[in-house]
Structures are given as C-alpha cells and as structure tokens.
Amino acid sequence: MNRAQIKESISVLVPHFCDKESIFQLLLAYGIPKSRVERLKNNKLNLSKRSDQIILRNKIFCQIVSKEKLNSTFIILKNSLSTYKYNPRFIIVTDFQRILAEDTVQKSVLDIDIEDLNKKFEFFLPLCSGRSNFIKIDKNEEKIDLKAASHILNIYNHIVKENGFEINRVSLNLNRFFSRLLYCFFAEDTGLFSPKNIFTNSIGKNTEESGDDLNFFFKELFDVLNKPKNEREIYHDFRDNFDYVNGGLFEAPHEKIKFTSKIRKLIIEAGGLEWSDISPDIFGSMIQTINRPDQSMHFTSQENILKLIKPLFLDELYNELEQINEAEKLEAFLNRLENIVIFDPACGSGNFLIISYKNLRKLEMEILKRLKQISSYKIEAFSRVKLSQFYGIELEQFACEVAKSSLWISEHQLNLKFKKELGLEIKSLPLKDSGNIICGNATNENWDLICPKSTEKEIYIVGNPPYLGSRNQKTCHKNDMKAVFKKNYKSLDYIACWLFKAAEYIKNGQAEAAFVSTNSICQGEQVGLLWPLILRDNIRIKFAHQSFKWTNPAKHNAGVTCVIVGLTNDSSKKKTLISALNDSETVDNITPYLTSGKTIYVNRRPKPLSNHLPEMIYGNMPLEGNHLKLTAIEKDEMVSQNPEVEKFIRPLIGGDEFIKRKDRWCLWINEEDVNEAFQIPAIQTRINKVKKFRESGGEVARSLIDRSYQFRYRHTAKSHLILVPCTSSEKRNYLPCGIFPSNYITLNSAHVIYDSEIWIFGVLSSRMHMIWTYAVAGRLESRIRYSSALCYNTFPLPELSENQKNSIQNHTYCIIEEREKHPEMIIADLYDPETMPQALLDAHCSLDQIVEKCYRSQSFINDEERLEYLLYLYEELILEEKMRSENA
C-alpha cells in the first residue's frame, strides 16, 4: 500500500465518516489487516468494554463523544495514566464532525474537521504495518518535505534519551551538533562536498554498526572541516576528501555525545533523503521541531513573508527597476543593493532573512541580465548582496545556529542559480562570515548597537515576533513589558514591545519596519494604549494588510487571524491598504484600526455617545457562593418538598445561560418578604450558607451580611430586558442578543438594558454594531469581550426618525420570529455561520439594510468601508459633544 492509495481511501471515507464503523474503515485505509479489524469489531481485540471506545493495542485509543465534550475528553485522556496501559500510538477523540488526535511518540497533535482528514492523512501513517519500509523515500520521486523534520526529530529524541538530557534543557553542544549535521546533509547533496553522498557514505564505511565510535568520527571530521587544506596533515583516509568549510560553523570543538546502533542507523537513513532542494521554510521549521519537541512545527511560510517584504521594500525596488533603461542608472541601482540591510529582531531560524536574501539576489540577477543586454558591462563572479547585510536577534541559541546555517545554504543555492543564469561560478567554500545574528532577548537589547545605522544604509526591520496576549504572558514576559513601557502595559500583547522599539529605532535615519501580528493589536483597548506611543515623531503606518487567516500548518497557529503593519518615518508618503483578498488601495492615511481616514482613538465612556441610546449596565453580581442560585433539578426538588418556595424563585439568565439555553433559577426575596421566607427551612439553610460565605469574604462581602438573602445587586425590569453576553465567539457575524420578560433576573456575565424600546434590540443585532464591536472590543483569548463602556457607549448612532425606529423594530420582530421557528436549536447554533438557518440570516440582512440607510443613502461596499464611516461619525459626535460642553 502506497501513499496515493491511502490518500484515495481516506478521500472516499470522509463523506461517510458518521458512525463507529468509520473508525474501523479508517484502520483498514491504513493497511490494518481486514481479519484483525473484524476481530476488533466483534470485541475480540477491543480492549474496552464500553460501546463508545475502541482500543487496539499498540495502535489506537479512540473515544466517541458529543460535540460539547470533545475538548474536555481529549484533555482527560491525554493526562490519564490508564490511557497508556495498552501503549496506543494514537489517542483519538471524535464527534464525527471534528477529530482530535495525538501521536504519543512524536507528541504532535491533530485538530481538524473530518472533511479535511484527507488533507492531513500523513498524520496517521505510523498506523501502517511495516512502516519502516513504507516511509523509505525514493529520491527520484519525492523531494524532501516535512518528513525530514520528523526524521531529524527522531534522531534528536534518541540522542536526548540515550544521553540523559532533559527534553527542553539540552546543551549548546547538542544544538551545535544538529546544526552541523543538517549542513553536512545539505552539502553532500549539492556539490559543496564531493562526491555526492560523501558524508553519509563515510559514516557507513568508517564507523562500527554499534555506533560506539561515531562520536570520535564526528570529532575528527568536524576538526578537519575547520582547517584549510594547506594547514592539515595528510590522513590517508576519508578526511582527505573533505574541503575546508570555515565561517565559524565548525570552529567550536565537538564535545562528547553518546551514540547507539539505532542512532547511527537513523543518521544514515536521514542522509538518504534528498536535501538539495531544501526550502528555507522547511529548514526553519526544524528548529521548532528539534528544540521544542513539545510543540508542532511552527514557521512562517514564504507566502506570508512575501505579504510583508513586498510592500515594505521589494515592490518598490522592482518598480524602480522597471523605470530604468540606462546602464549607468542600473549600475547605481546595483550599488543601492549593497547598502540594503535586513534586520529581524525575532528571527527564529531565519526565515524572513532567508526569503529577503533570496529575493534580493534574484533582483540582482535581473539587473545584471538587463545590463548585459543593453551594454558591454562585464559581469564578475561575485554578488553585491552579502550575508553581512542581514542582522537578527533570537532568544534561543540553537535557532541562531540554524539561522546562520540556513543563510549559508541559501547563499549556495543562489550561487548555483547565478551560474545557471549568468554562466559564472561563485565559490561557496570556504564560507564567509554569516549574517550578524546574536543570541539575546530583543526586548532588552539596544537595537542601534546590534544593527548600527548610517547615512548610506537603507534598513528594513522585518519579522513575526511572539504575540502572547496579556493572559498568556509569564512573569518573564511581564518583566520585559515593564522594561520597555514602564507603565500602562498590562493589557498589551507581548508583540507591542517590538512595535514600540521598532518605532523608536526608525524615527531617525533611513529605516522602515513591518511585523506580522495577531489582529488584536488593532482592536479594542490596545489601540488607545499602544498606538499613541507608536504614531508620533512623524511615524506613520506605511502599509497594512488587513485581517487574514494564517495559512501555516503549525497547530498553534491554526485559525489565527493576523495582520501585517508597516511603519515609516516619512509621513508624506502615500500609504497602501491591502484587503484580505489582496486588493490594494492607495490612501492618504491608515488608522490603527487599519482603515483609511484620520487617525482616531476610541476611548471608554461612562455613558452613551448617542443621546437616544438608553443606559446599559452589568447584570446582577450575586456574591453569594452559589447558595442563592439553583439548577433546574435543585429548583424542582425544593418546590416538590416545599410548594410555598415557588413564590421566591425566579428564572436566572446570564451570558452562558442565554447562549447555551441552560436552565438556571435563583431565590429572589424582597425585604417585605424576609420573615415569610425564613419560615421555610430549605430557604433558611441556604441563607445561612450565604451568611457564612460572606463572613469569610472581603470587605464588600462582609458589608452584605445583613442581607444574606439577596444578591449584591438587584436590578430588575418593569416590562422587559435586553441582554447582551459579555463574551461571544469571534466566528459569529452578528452579536447574539436576547429579550426576556420582567420576571427574569440577570447575572453579571451579561450586559443589560432595562425597559427600553424594542428597536434598540435591532440596532444591537445589526452588522454595523457587530463591525464596531469587532474593532473596539477587547478579547478573552480569541473571543469577543463585549463592554458597555467600550462597545455600546462609544457606538456612533445617528439621530433616528420615528419612522426609522419603527422600521428597525418591525425587522427586529422578524428576527425573533425566525429564531422561534427553531426551538430545537440553541442560540450558539442559530448564530454559528455553519448552522445558521437561511431564513434567520435573511432576516438579519434585511435589518442590516434598514440600519445602514440610517447612516447614509449610498450602500457600503464592504465592512472596511462601514468601519471607516463609523469612525468618521464617531469623531463628528465627539466634536459635537465637546462643542455642547463648551457652550453650556
């Protein structure tokens, strides 16, 4: 069975992956013998007696669950010792819509929709019988891909285990060894070492199968590679065939590493892969795989790197080249390339530097070819673009080593291309000094000292720094933030450090910067906290790529929404705004919200900006230790035992209760009914528990002891209430709002408007309000954190006529009616874009048209234009408010 057959089998299976039988078909697709699968189905081989589990020794531990239990079950199984009793290669949890799986050997995780299983079929390849034969790579039919990283990881894990290293605290010597090993694999496949495969063959011919002398072999070879041939003695063995490498790669002495026959075999097998076409993306990913084995491969794809470097500098260079037709100007343009500096202060394994280097070398070749066509210019065998023009800072030593090796590899690849296209050979060995990459913490380093500026240099700062929202930051990250910002940094993402330091760096001199980031830095309160510190001293946003989905296969980036923001110190330049569809628009100014128009900061407000919007407040904070709140079961038991309790019980609604239709209740006792309530033992017991809870609490809790029969806050409606959850999924196109009768008591997990006109519900449910919320709301992880002070009170709503209010209200009722037609669906499903009923979506779209006409008669083209108009109106209303205040 080959890869193509497996992929085809999975593709056929996917549309029918809906029941337990699908798991058995999955095993068959990966070559598990049919007889064995039949015995598994008949429970003769199934080591679980549960109907929702399939356990096949050494293969899988699979559990079938409902949608809501998918993540929790996966976590429980991963952390339970009993899961590993039968040594499963894979832990699998599925609801037949989505599948979560962990490779217990590689420690990699798969989290995908079932419909994408055929795209990720390689994940389960270890299920195949005789996998050692199955994964053998034929150089003639398959180039190196991510399996190379898996191969190297396997070697790494064996060395770490054999030498007793801690998995995440290995020595610099081991890091350096892998950097050298990867370079040697590349060198023997590309002609740097000759003949082909000399490195791998030398291991096979000159070391014992036991691996006992392999450390000595590497020590001897690495010493030789660091010596010019004229300084070596004649060894009369394999060492005489290796050329001098230089560049510092083999300068440090090789320290002892223990090898085994298994490790030796794995190294020789790795040498059998095709390394000549190694991509910088793949080489970069290896650093994550090797040095961070607890994570999946993480790297920035060439596609995403080009999204940054093209608008930052590459497009401008090519545009300039197109305008040049004179040899003298072309030569001057060549000289310009010599002075371009690329600096990545979070360079990882060097992908941004590598792709930038490759593109500048290709541009250089274009210039040389054009010079050759129009003049007698003599091309020489050297490049104007040198590795010394590339600078980086990286926290991890091993990543620094790999970045340097990657740059050398890229240099050789481009030298080969130079020879192919221009007929001249640039010698790659001995190596020159590689890029100026240092190991350090970029937030603490002085960037001016690491990458010095000068009047001749044209510097471009690039990269994909760590994002880390405030809730995910460790103490070390918070200390870095404090060192950079001094104050008002606690709500900022970690990447804010790089943006701030980049702005400080480029404010003087010929320099520009651009980073990939999550879109959270352009949303919510971070805008007002961060961007006033960036957009000063003539610093402006040069270009921005609006929100787009991250396309890398790394598990920690799946589904992340990113932006790219470029900064310049030339405020007179035209700015470029790029949409998610890669449509670009030239504008005069780009705001921190990544719209065109004047830079505006939306700040928290204590009351609505629009006068005709009523007050919105938090629901009631109970502060009662869960003793006044009741589940449906508790409520029914209490009423059945004490029917008189019913008059003191009210339905309870909060954000989660509304979204997921959870049945909750509470004791609601007014002052005049206290004595009556205390006559009921079940109520008195609960009140006593509240009193005890508050007695042991803080100052606020203790101040409420005398009314332990009540929530801390006691807001109620006279006619009805409108409820907005405090948190909402970022996937929704509309903000789910609810209307409830006056007997409902609200919780502080939702915002509430009491006794308002119904058209308010329509405004809150509109696309215009959702777009505003997307832009200005904070985030809880990736979910929207709705805030009355930041989302509702700042929402710019124009004056509405009675006719407009009535029209909005009528369409509001249509939305409510469409919801009620689907009693089987909870709000979470009704507003999930994948499951939202078409009629409900149509009702919302009709409402959107009515609401948008309240803003202007002309239709909006897209959401970016809607947000741009809302920001414009926000500024207008702020100015009007200011004028009223001054005239008062």
PDB file of C-alpha atoms in Angstrom, residues 133-285:
ATOM      1  CA  ASN A 133       9.635   0.128   4.696  1.00  0.00           C
ATOM      2  CA  PHE A 134       6.674   2.303   3.909  1.00  0.00           C
ATOM      3  CA  ILE A 135       8.379   5.629   4.614  1.00  0.00           C
ATOM      4  CA  LYS A 136      11.536   4.876   2.668  1.00  0.00           C
ATOM      5  CA  ILE A 137      11.991   7.835   0.364  1.00  0.00           C
ATOM      6  CA  ASP A 138      12.919   7.387  -3.248  1.00  0.00           C
ATOM      7  CA  LYS A 139      14.983  10.377  -4.364  1.00  0.00           C
ATOM      8  CA  ASN A 140      13.676  10.057  -7.879  1.00  0.00           C
ATOM      9  CA  GLU A 141      10.036  10.550  -6.926  1.00  0.00           C
ATOM     10  CA  GLU A 142       9.888  12.641  -3.791  1.00  0.00           C
ATOM     11  CA  LYS A 143      11.746  15.761  -2.676  1.00  0.00           C
ATOM     12  CA  ILE A 144      12.390  16.477   0.973  1.00  0.00           C
ATOM     13  CA  ASP A 145       9.330  17.749   2.774  1.00  0.00           C
ATOM     14  CA  LEU A 146       8.226  17.968   6.360  1.00  0.00           C
ATOM     15  CA  LYS A 147       9.088  14.295   6.875  1.00  0.00           C
ATOM     16  CA  ALA A 148      12.708  15.423   7.001  1.00  0.00           C
ATOM     17  CA  ALA A 149      11.883  17.303  10.157  1.00  0.00           C
ATOM     18  CA  SER A 150      10.235  14.188  11.546  1.00  0.00           C
ATOM     19  CA  HIS A 151      13.379  12.200  10.724  1.00  0.00           C
ATOM     20  CA  ILE A 152      15.610  14.697  12.486  1.00  0.00           C
ATOM     21  CA  LEU A 153      13.259  14.811  15.470  1.00  0.00           C
ATOM     22  CA  ASN A 154      13.525  11.046  15.771  1.00  0.00           C
ATOM     23  CA  ILE A 155      17.327  11.271  15.897  1.00  0.00           C
ATOM     24  CA  TYR A 156      17.087  14.082  18.413  1.00  0.00           C
ATOM     25  CA  ASN A 157      14.758  12.148  20.730  1.00  0.00           C
ATOM     26  CA  HIS A 158      17.019   9.097  20.708  1.00  0.00           C
ATOM     27  CA  ILE A 159      20.127  11.173  21.492  1.00  0.00           C
ATOM     28  CA  VAL A 160      18.374  13.049  24.296  1.00  0.00           C
ATOM     29  CA  LYS A 161      17.141   9.789  25.814  1.00  0.00           C
ATOM     30  CA  GLU A 162      20.463   7.973  25.463  1.00  0.00           C
ATOM     31  CA  ASN A 163      22.449  10.851  26.972  1.00  0.00           C
ATOM     32  CA  GLY A 164      20.015  11.606  29.796  1.00  0.00           C
ATOM     33  CA  PHE A 165      19.368  15.156  28.657  1.00  0.00           C
ATOM     34  CA  GLU A 166      16.259  16.933  29.882  1.00  0.00           C
ATOM     35  CA  ILE A 167      13.972  17.275  26.872  1.00  0.00           C
ATOM     36  CA  ASN A 168      13.818  21.091  26.968  1.00  0.00           C
ATOM     37  CA  ARG A 169      17.227  21.815  28.513  1.00  0.00           C
ATOM     38  CA  VAL A 170      19.848  20.423  26.197  1.00  0.00           C
ATOM     39  CA  SER A 171      23.418  21.574  25.840  1.00  0.00           C
ATOM     40  CA  LEU A 172      24.765  24.094  23.362  1.00  0.00           C
ATOM     41  CA  ASN A 173      26.973  21.243  22.144  1.00  0.00           C
ATOM     42  CA  LEU A 174      23.942  19.191  21.093  1.00  0.00           C
ATOM     43  CA  ASN A 175      22.339  22.209  19.424  1.00  0.00           C
ATOM     44  CA  ARG A 176      25.550  22.864  17.546  1.00  0.00           C
ATOM     45  CA  PHE A 177      25.836  19.213  16.536  1.00  0.00           C
ATOM     46  CA  PHE A 178      22.425  19.239  14.857  1.00  0.00           C
ATOM     47  CA  SER A 179      23.209  22.467  13.047  1.00  0.00           C
ATOM     48  CA  ARG A 180      26.386  20.842  11.675  1.00  0.00           C
ATOM     49  CA  LEU A 181      24.612  17.593  10.848  1.00  0.00           C
ATOM     50  CA  LEU A 182      21.934  19.378   8.818  1.00  0.00           C
ATOM     51  CA  TYR A 183      24.566  21.403   6.988  1.00  0.00           C
ATOM     52  CA  CYS A 184      26.538  18.275   6.083  1.00  0.00           C
ATOM     53  CA  PHE A 185      23.420  16.588   4.699  1.00  0.00           C
ATOM     54  CA  PHE A 186      22.833  19.610   2.510  1.00  0.00           C
ATOM     55  CA  ALA A 187      26.486  19.970   1.488  1.00  0.00           C
ATOM     56  CA  GLU A 188      26.842  16.393   0.247  1.00  0.00           C
ATOM     57  CA  ASP A 189      23.722  16.678  -1.917  1.00  0.00           C
ATOM     58  CA  THR A 190      24.572  19.999  -3.576  1.00  0.00           C
ATOM     59  CA  GLY A 191      28.211  19.668  -4.569  1.00  0.00           C
ATOM     60  CA  LEU A 192      29.679  21.569  -1.626  1.00  0.00           C
ATOM     61  CA  PHE A 193      31.123  18.230  -0.591  1.00  0.00           C
ATOM     62  CA  SER A 194      32.225  15.958  -3.406  1.00  0.00           C
ATOM     63  CA  PRO A 195      31.497  13.271  -4.468  1.00  0.00           C
ATOM     64  CA  LYS A 196      27.773  13.129  -3.776  1.00  0.00           C
ATOM     65  CA  ASN A 197      26.771  11.405  -0.517  1.00  0.00           C
ATOM     66  CA  ILE A 198      30.370  11.511   0.729  1.00  0.00           C
ATOM     67  CA  PHE A 199      29.283  12.419   4.257  1.00  0.00           C
ATOM     68  CA  THR A 200      26.680   9.664   4.683  1.00  0.00           C
ATOM     69  CA  ASN A 201      28.871   7.078   2.947  1.00  0.00           C
ATOM     70  CA  SER A 202      31.817   7.983   5.176  1.00  0.00           C
ATOM     71  CA  ILE A 203      29.702   7.250   8.248  1.00  0.00           C
ATOM     72  CA  GLY A 204      28.609   3.925   6.786  1.00  0.00           C
ATOM     73  CA  LYS A 205      32.118   2.826   5.798  1.00  0.00           C
ATOM     74  CA  ASN A 206      34.208   4.210   8.657  1.00  0.00           C
ATOM     75  CA  THR A 207      32.180   3.572  11.813  1.00  0.00           C
ATOM     76  CA  GLU A 208      31.077   0.463  13.683  1.00  0.00           C
ATOM     77  CA  GLU A 209      27.448  -0.633  13.427  1.00  0.00           C
ATOM     78  CA  SER A 210      27.226  -0.356  17.207  1.00  0.00           C
ATOM     79  CA  GLY A 211      27.760   3.403  16.979  1.00  0.00           C
ATOM     80  CA  ASP A 212      30.408   3.237  19.700  1.00  0.00           C
ATOM     81  CA  ASP A 213      32.989   5.120  17.618  1.00  0.00           C
ATOM     82  CA  LEU A 214      30.571   7.577  15.984  1.00  0.00           C
ATOM     83  CA  ASN A 215      31.350  10.394  18.411  1.00  0.00           C
ATOM     84  CA  PHE A 216      35.055  10.067  17.588  1.00  0.00           C
ATOM     85  CA  PHE A 217      34.194  10.106  13.859  1.00  0.00           C
ATOM     86  CA  PHE A 218      32.306  13.389  14.178  1.00  0.00           C
ATOM     87  CA  LYS A 219      35.031  14.947  16.325  1.00  0.00           C
ATOM     88  CA  GLU A 220      37.699  14.084  13.751  1.00  0.00           C
ATOM     89  CA  LEU A 221      35.604  15.190  10.776  1.00  0.00           C
ATOM     90  CA  PHE A 222      34.471  18.483  12.302  1.00  0.00           C
ATOM     91  CA  ASP A 223      38.081  19.339  13.197  1.00  0.00           C
ATOM     92  CA  VAL A 224      39.087  18.746   9.573  1.00  0.00           C
ATOM     93  CA  LEU A 225      36.230  20.839   8.183  1.00  0.00           C
ATOM     94  CA  ASN A 226      37.509  23.769  10.239  1.00  0.00           C
ATOM     95  CA  LYS A 227      41.071  23.602   8.822  1.00  0.00           C
ATOM     96  CA  PRO A 228      42.276  24.924   5.437  1.00  0.00           C
ATOM     97  CA  LYS A 229      43.757  22.100   3.375  1.00  0.00           C
ATOM     98  CA  ASN A 230      47.214  23.658   3.396  1.00  0.00           C
ATOM     99  CA  GLU A 231      47.237  23.549   7.210  1.00  0.00           C
ATOM    100  CA  ARG A 232      46.185  19.918   7.516  1.00  0.00           C
ATOM    101  CA  GLU A 233      48.307  16.836   7.760  1.00  0.00           C
ATOM    102  CA  ILE A 234      47.644  14.069   5.251  1.00  0.00           C
ATOM    103  CA  TYR A 235      45.371  11.499   6.901  1.00  0.00           C
ATOM    104  CA  HIS A 236      45.264   8.870   4.139  1.00  0.00           C
ATOM    105  CA  ASP A 237      41.581   8.251   4.903  1.00  0.00           C
ATOM    106  CA  PHE A 238      38.128   9.707   4.226  1.00  0.00           C
ATOM    107  CA  ARG A 239      39.047  13.054   5.836  1.00  0.00           C
ATOM    108  CA  ASP A 240      41.309  13.996   2.951  1.00  0.00           C
ATOM    109  CA  ASN A 241      38.278  14.199   0.641  1.00  0.00           C
ATOM    110  CA  PHE A 242      36.510  16.973   2.566  1.00  0.00           C
ATOM    111  CA  ASP A 243      37.057  20.649   1.738  1.00  0.00           C
ATOM    112  CA  TYR A 244      37.572  23.486   4.185  1.00  0.00           C
ATOM    113  CA  VAL A 245      34.238  24.976   5.316  1.00  0.00           C
ATOM    114  CA  ASN A 246      35.176  27.946   7.552  1.00  0.00           C
ATOM    115  CA  GLY A 247      32.585  30.558   8.591  1.00  0.00           C
ATOM    116  CA  GLY A 248      32.709  29.532  12.242  1.00  0.00           C
ATOM    117  CA  LEU A 249      30.298  26.624  11.769  1.00  0.00           C
ATOM    118  CA  PHE A 250      32.862  24.023  12.852  1.00  0.00           C
ATOM    119  CA  GLU A 251      35.075  26.287  14.941  1.00  0.00           C
ATOM    120  CA  ALA A 252      33.938  25.259  18.434  1.00  0.00           C
ATOM    121  CA  PRO A 253      35.218  21.818  19.464  1.00  0.00           C
ATOM    122  CA  HIS A 254      32.788  18.916  19.343  1.00  0.00           C
ATOM    123  CA  GLU A 255      32.072  17.589  22.822  1.00  0.00           C
ATOM    124  CA  LYS A 256      31.165  14.027  23.676  1.00  0.00           C
ATOM    125  CA  ILE A 257      27.762  12.668  22.677  1.00  0.00           C
ATOM    126  CA  LYS A 258      26.857   9.018  23.173  1.00  0.00           C
ATOM    127  CA  PHE A 259      25.583   7.266  20.035  1.00  0.00           C
ATOM    128  CA  THR A 260      23.995   3.834  19.573  1.00  0.00           C
ATOM    129  CA  SER A 261      23.454   1.486  16.649  1.00  0.00           C
ATOM    130  CA  LYS A 262      19.888   2.787  16.356  1.00  0.00           C
ATOM    131  CA  ILE A 263      21.025   6.420  16.224  1.00  0.00           C
ATOM    132  CA  ARG A 264      23.722   5.558  13.665  1.00  0.00           C
ATOM    133  CA  LYS A 265      21.121   3.831  11.502  1.00  0.00           C
ATOM    134  CA  LEU A 266      18.746   6.803  11.748  1.00  0.00           C
ATOM    135  CA  ILE A 267      21.501   9.246  10.732  1.00  0.00           C
ATOM    136  CA  ILE A 268      22.390   7.148   7.686  1.00  0.00           C
ATOM    137  CA  GLU A 269      18.703   6.916   6.738  1.00  0.00           C
ATOM    138  CA  ALA A 270      18.376  10.695   7.049  1.00  0.00           C
ATOM    139  CA  GLY A 271      21.328  11.073   4.709  1.00  0.00           C
ATOM    140  CA  GLY A 272      19.313   9.146   2.139  1.00  0.00           C
ATOM    141  CA  LEU A 273      16.761  11.944   1.883  1.00  0.00           C
ATOM    142  CA  GLU A 274      17.008  14.483  -0.940  1.00  0.00           C
ATOM    143  CA  TRP A 275      18.441  17.596   0.705  1.00  0.00           C
ATOM    144  CA  SER A 276      19.457  19.542  -2.384  1.00  0.00           C
ATOM    145  CA  ASP A 277      16.134  21.332  -2.774  1.00  0.00           C
ATOM    146  CA  ILE A 278      15.652  22.072   0.884  1.00  0.00           C
ATOM    147  CA  SER A 279      13.320  25.012   1.329  1.00  0.00           C
ATOM    148  CA  PRO A 280      14.033  27.730   3.903  1.00  0.00           C
ATOM    149  CA  ASP A 281      10.506  27.186   5.241  1.00  0.00           C
ATOM    150  CA  ILE A 282      11.253  23.545   5.968  1.00  0.00           C
ATOM    151  CA  PHE A 283      14.736  24.186   7.292  1.00  0.00           C
ATOM    152  CA  GLY A 284      13.303  26.860   9.560  1.00  0.00           C
ATOM    153  CA  SER A 285      10.621  24.537  10.838  1.00  0.00           C
TER     154      SER A 285
END
